[in-house]
Backbone as a chain_set.jsonl record, in Angstrom:
{"seq": "MLKMNDLVKFSQTPKSTILYYVKEGLLPEPVKDKPNFHLYDERCVALLAFIKYLQTNFNASISQIKDLFAHPANLERLRHIHMSQKLIIKIRRSQ", "coords": {"N": [[0.775, -1.253, -0.116], [0.44, 2.333, -0.749], [1.211, 5.548, 0.362], [-0.157, 8.529, -0.335], [1.876, 10.611, -1.176], [3.905, 8.946, -2.01], [2.451, 7.804, -3.989], [2.192, 9.69, -5.857], [4.692, 10.43, -6.34], [5.948, 8.088, -7.405], [4.157, 7.623, -9.515], [4.424, 9.898, -10.937], [2.417, 11.855, -11.258], [0.091, 14.623, -10.572], [-1.202, 15.229, -7.265], [-3.88, 16.377, -7.327], [-4.821, 15.265, -9.684], [-4.969, 12.642, -9.175], [-6.868, 12.511, -7.153], [-9.112, 13.384, -8.642], [-9.472, 11.564, -10.452], [-9.953, 9.274, -8.679], [-12.427, 10.277, -7.827], [-13.829, 10.258, -10.154], [-13.962, 7.486, -10.649], [-11.867, 6.153, -11.81], [-9.78, 5.266, -10.48], [-9.52, 2.986, -7.746], [-10.999, 3.6, -4.407], [-9.124, 4.921, -1.76], [-7.825, 2.993, 1.065], [-8.924, 3.853, 4.353], [-7.41, 4.406, 6.933], [-7.161, 5.973, 8.955], [-8.223, 9.491, 10.045], [-7.451, 11.661, 7.313], [-5.458, 10.131, 6.339], [-4.664, 8.211, 3.848], [-4.295, 5.079, 2.028], [-3.333, 3.702, -0.789], [-3.59, 1.141, -3.331], [-0.854, -0.487, -4.665], [-1.351, -1.25, -7.286], [-2.474, 0.97, -8.672], [-0.274, 2.623, -9.453], [0.328, 1.548, -11.92], [-1.986, 1.72, -13.117], [-2.513, 4.63, -13.469], [-0.301, 5.099, -15.383], [-1.27, 3.652, -17.457], [-3.674, 5.176, -17.833], [-2.452, 7.434, -18.707], [-1.169, 6.613, -20.85], [-3.2, 6.06, -22.601], [-4.452, 8.638, -23.027], [-2.286, 9.87, -24.016], [-1.483, 8.544, -26.489], [-3.966, 7.829, -27.726], [-5.538, 9.788, -27.537], [-7.708, 9.965, -25.574], [-10.647, 10.641, -23.883], [-11.593, 11.22, -20.502], [-14.212, 10.389, -20.053], [-14.482, 8.37, -22.16], [-12.3, 6.606, -21.294], [-13.434, 5.579, -19.119], [-15.458, 4.188, -20.056], [-14.036, 2.354, -21.341], [-12.842, 1.069, -19.243], [-15.158, 0.058, -18.049], [-15.902, -1.964, -19.691], [-14.431, -4.769, -20.429], [-13.921, -6.171, -22.94], [-13.437, -4.035, -24.695], [-11.062, -3.069, -24.085], [-9.358, -5.408, -24.842], [-9.669, -5.215, -27.616], [-8.646, -2.472, -27.859], [-5.926, -3.149, -27.378], [-5.308, -4.755, -29.436], [-5.615, -2.91, -31.436], [-3.508, -1.066, -30.888], [-1.334, -2.621, -30.936], [-1.17, -3.218, -33.836], [-0.976, -0.641, -34.805], [1.676, -0.271, -33.785], [2.961, -2.208, -35.42], [2.549, -1.157, -38.023], [4.126, 1.118, -37.849], [6.773, 0.16, -37.401], [7.023, -1.259, -39.768], [6.778, 0.888, -41.764], [9.099, 2.213, -40.995], [11.182, 0.335, -41.744], [11.446, 0.478, -44.357]], "CA": [[0.109, 0.068, -0.004], [1.122, 3.556, -0.963], [0.743, 6.915, 0.948], [-0.387, 9.708, -1.44], [2.94, 11.318, -1.56], [4.357, 8.062, -2.705], [1.759, 7.535, -5.412], [2.433, 10.902, -6.66], [6.257, 10.356, -6.881], [5.968, 6.969, -8.457], [3.289, 7.797, -10.832], [4.605, 11.389, -11.535], [0.858, 12.534, -11.551], [-0.186, 15.535, -9.147], [-2.206, 14.809, -6.241], [-5.263, 16.818, -7.534], [-5.198, 14.456, -10.774], [-5.143, 11.332, -8.646], [-8.21, 12.823, -6.422], [-9.944, 13.49, -9.505], [-9.501, 9.968, -10.925], [-10.781, 8.601, -7.737], [-13.856, 10.697, -7.811], [-14.55, 9.724, -11.537], [-14.212, 5.991, -10.586], [-10.792, 5.519, -12.671], [-8.942, 4.83, -9.629], [-10.256, 2.592, -6.495], [-11.143, 4.33, -3.332], [-8.1, 4.414, -0.925], [-8.082, 2.524, 2.444], [-8.742, 5.089, 5.097], [-7.318, 3.81, 8.244], [-7.312, 7.122, 9.927], [-8.547, 10.635, 9.181], [-6.369, 12.179, 6.496], [-4.373, 9.144, 6.211], [-5.284, 7.164, 2.93], [-3.37, 4.265, 1.588], [-3.509, 3.435, -2.187], [-3.172, 0.02, -3.795], [0.249, -0.507, -5.752], [-1.733, -1.213, -8.765], [-2.881, 2.474, -8.921], [0.72, 3.378, -10.442], [0.094, 0.832, -13.214], [-3.417, 2.391, -13.806], [-2.151, 5.78, -13.932], [0.388, 4.927, -16.307], [-2.256, 3.15, -18.507], [-4.465, 6.207, -18.3], [-1.695, 8.598, -19.488], [-1.071, 6.224, -22.004], [-4.67, 6.241, -23.293], [-4.632, 10.141, -23.219], [-1.257, 10.245, -25.051], [-1.46, 7.702, -27.61], [-5.351, 7.667, -28.372], [-6.327, 11.349, -27.257], [-8.807, 9.401, -24.901], [-11.123, 11.558, -22.836], [-12.037, 10.632, -19.141], [-15.365, 9.499, -20.308], [-13.785, 7.276, -23.057], [-11.429, 5.567, -20.568], [-14.355, 5.057, -17.919], [-16.132, 3.259, -20.967], [-13.188, 1.094, -21.654], [-12.62, 0.043, -17.937], [-16.354, -0.772, -17.803], [-16.07, -3.127, -20.835], [-13.115, -5.166, -20.657], [-13.818, -6.574, -24.119], [-12.88, -2.99, -25.378], [-9.563, -3.049, -23.649], [-8.545, -6.188, -25.571], [-9.626, -4.463, -28.897], [-7.717, -1.425, -27.828], [-4.578, -3.644, -27.273], [-5.064, -5.188, -30.714], [-5.41, -1.62, -32.309], [-2.158, -0.395, -30.561], [-0.175, -3.682, -31.628], [-1.432, -2.916, -35.351], [-0.234, 0.723, -35.028], [3.245, -0.327, -33.743], [3.412, -2.985, -36.601], [2.625, -0.313, -39.009], [5.216, 2.197, -37.771], [7.882, -0.628, -37.591], [7.133, -1.591, -41.244], [7.466, 2.057, -42.422], [10.667, 2.466, -40.756], [12.167, -0.62, -42.395], [11.14, 0.512, -45.895]], "C": [[0.846, 1.255, -0.072], [0.395, 4.587, -0.244], [0.515, 7.813, -0.358], [0.929, 10.192, -2.048], [3.814, 10.208, -2.517], [3.824, 7.588, -3.909], [2.112, 8.466, -6.233], [4.004, 10.698, -7.077], [6.508, 9.278, -7.747], [5.247, 7.021, -9.837], [3.567, 9.305, -11.605], [3.339, 11.807, -11.981], [0.544, 13.386, -10.154], [-1.182, 14.983, -8.583], [-3.846, 15.2, -6.82], [-5.832, 15.788, -8.677], [-5.69, 13.16, -10.203], [-6.431, 11.566, -7.86], [-9.156, 12.861, -7.495], [-10.272, 12.105, -10.113], [-10.152, 9.135, -10.133], [-12.185, 9.136, -7.722], [-14.551, 10.378, -9.092], [-14.537, 8.325, -11.577], [-12.925, 5.407, -11.41], [-9.94, 4.883, -11.834], [-9.823, 4.217, -8.334], [-9.996, 3.516, -5.467], [-9.964, 3.937, -2.489], [-8.376, 3.595, 0.476], [-7.855, 3.754, 3.385], [-8.608, 4.571, 6.649], [-7.456, 4.913, 9.509], [-7.68, 8.453, 9.205], [-7.316, 11.319, 8.533], [-5.151, 11.237, 6.188], [-4.971, 8.005, 5.238], [-4.047, 6.445, 2.421], [-3.991, 3.694, 0.145], [-2.884, 1.98, -2.626], [-1.937, 0.229, -4.631], [-0.131, -0.332, -7.137], [-2.107, 0.208, -9.381], [-1.542, 3.098, -9.818], [0.681, 2.93, -11.706], [-1.185, 1.493, -13.957], [-3.091, 3.766, -14.084], [-1.296, 5.865, -15.111], [-0.391, 4.542, -17.543], [-3.157, 4.329, -18.866], [-3.895, 7.458, -19.141], [-1.373, 8.023, -20.817], [-2.038, 6.225, -23.097], [-4.823, 7.608, -23.88], [-3.661, 10.373, -24.363], [-1.46, 9.782, -26.41], [-2.947, 7.603, -28.355], [-6.359, 9.087, -28.227], [-7.626, 11.08, -26.581], [-9.251, 10.258, -23.974], [-11.456, 10.645, -21.58], [-13.248, 9.832, -19.351], [-15.131, 8.174, -21.211], [-13.301, 6.273, -22.146], [-12.355, 4.98, -19.535], [-15.209, 3.994, -18.852], [-15.275, 2.148, -20.954], [-12.922, 0.423, -20.374], [-13.927, -0.48, -17.571], [-16.705, -1.894, -18.532], [-14.921, -3.564, -21.134], [-12.953, -5.583, -22.19], [-13.063, -5.411, -25.043], [-11.475, -2.806, -25.131], [-8.93, -4.127, -24.532], [-8.829, -5.725, -27.222], [-8.776, -3.434, -29.087], [-6.356, -2.047, -28.041], [-4.243, -4.058, -28.634], [-4.858, -3.823, -31.895], [-3.81, -1.242, -32.112], [-1.039, -1.36, -31.144], [-0.151, -3.403, -33.258], [-0.582, -1.595, -35.639], [1.342, 0.617, -34.969], [3.735, -1.2, -34.92], [3.587, -2.196, -37.712], [3.984, 0.599, -39.09], [6.596, 1.314, -37.938], [8.063, -1.012, -39.277], [7.609, -0.301, -42.053], [8.755, 2.558, -42.107], [11.717, 1.831, -41.401], [12.039, -0.402, -43.739], [12.136, 1.615, -46.477]], "O": [[1.919, 1.282, 0.53], [-0.834, 4.594, -0.188], [1.186, 7.59, -1.365], [1.095, 10.19, -3.267], [4.317, 10.548, -3.588], [4.508, 7.049, -4.779], [2.37, 8.147, -7.393], [4.342, 10.864, -8.249], [7.2, 9.428, -8.754], [5.634, 6.594, -10.925], [3.009, 9.7, -12.629], [3.221, 12.125, -13.164], [0.692, 12.978, -9.002], [-2.012, 14.309, -9.193], [-4.8, 14.427, -6.735], [-7.021, 15.471, -8.698], [-6.695, 12.614, -10.659], [-7.191, 10.602, -7.955], [-10.197, 12.265, -7.222], [-11.433, 11.701, -10.173], [-10.894, 8.28, -10.617], [-13.1, 8.322, -7.594], [-15.774, 10.238, -9.108], [-15.101, 7.819, -12.548], [-12.944, 4.205, -11.672], [-9.292, 3.94, -12.29], [-10.76, 4.894, -7.909], [-8.974, 4.203, -5.482], [-9.703, 2.736, -2.415], [-9.527, 3.778, 0.873], [-6.892, 4.516, 3.295], [-9.566, 4.382, 7.399], [-7.772, 4.694, 10.678], [-7.507, 8.586, 7.993], [-6.285, 11.507, 9.178], [-4.042, 11.639, 5.838], [-5.626, 7.056, 5.669], [-2.949, 6.997, 2.359], [-5.148, 3.276, 0.115], [-1.737, 1.705, -2.275], [-1.986, 1.213, -5.369], [0.41, 0.388, -7.977], [-1.986, 0.419, -10.588], [-1.718, 3.915, -10.723], [0.942, 3.694, -12.636], [-1.281, 1.709, -15.166], [-3.5, 4.108, -15.193], [-1.576, 6.763, -15.905], [-0.147, 5.108, -18.608], [-3.425, 4.53, -20.051], [-4.49, 8.208, -19.915], [-1.292, 8.74, -21.815], [-1.755, 6.362, -24.287], [-5.245, 7.779, -25.024], [-3.981, 10.905, -25.426], [-1.592, 10.551, -27.362], [-2.989, 7.3, -29.547], [-7.489, 9.316, -28.656], [-8.604, 11.774, -26.86], [-8.428, 10.722, -23.185], [-11.565, 9.425, -21.706], [-13.335, 8.697, -18.883], [-15.603, 7.079, -20.904], [-13.8, 5.147, -22.159], [-12.054, 3.878, -19.076], [-15.607, 2.966, -18.306], [-15.687, 1.045, -20.594], [-12.771, -0.798, -20.397], [-13.943, -1.442, -16.803], [-17.583, -2.691, -18.201], [-14.25, -2.986, -21.989], [-11.862, -5.342, -22.706], [-12.266, -5.706, -25.934], [-10.752, -2.377, -26.03], [-7.866, -3.772, -25.039], [-7.933, -6.039, -28.005], [-8.167, -3.284, -30.146], [-5.618, -1.505, -28.865], [-3.121, -3.833, -29.086], [-4.146, -3.808, -32.899], [-3.024, -1.148, -33.055], [-0.028, -0.951, -31.715], [0.931, -3.392, -33.844], [0.291, -1.501, -36.502], [2.127, 1.161, -35.746], [4.844, -0.963, -35.397], [4.58, -2.357, -38.421], [4.703, 0.761, -40.076], [7.493, 1.81, -38.62], [9.148, -1.018, -39.858], [8.566, -0.319, -42.826], [9.42, 3.251, -42.877], [12.818, 2.32, -41.652], [12.625, -1.242, -44.421], [12.135, 1.875, -47.68]]}, "num_chains": 1, "name": "protein.A"}
């Protein structure tokens, strides 16, 4: 489990963004052992990286990302699209 400061540091994501993603349901609610002491699952680092990846490479909005997370089959299709794009780039570079 990670404290907010550690999650910010490891994910290189501002605290305000993390709080917003929790509010929007993109990240799970933290464990709240004490007032003002929240612990986040380590998987949040990977989730934040994936959200950044979707925004950067697919120009995905928060609404679109929420839809992807709600429908796992969409994530598999996205993976195939990404792999196809990488293959096209590789082919173009080799020509």
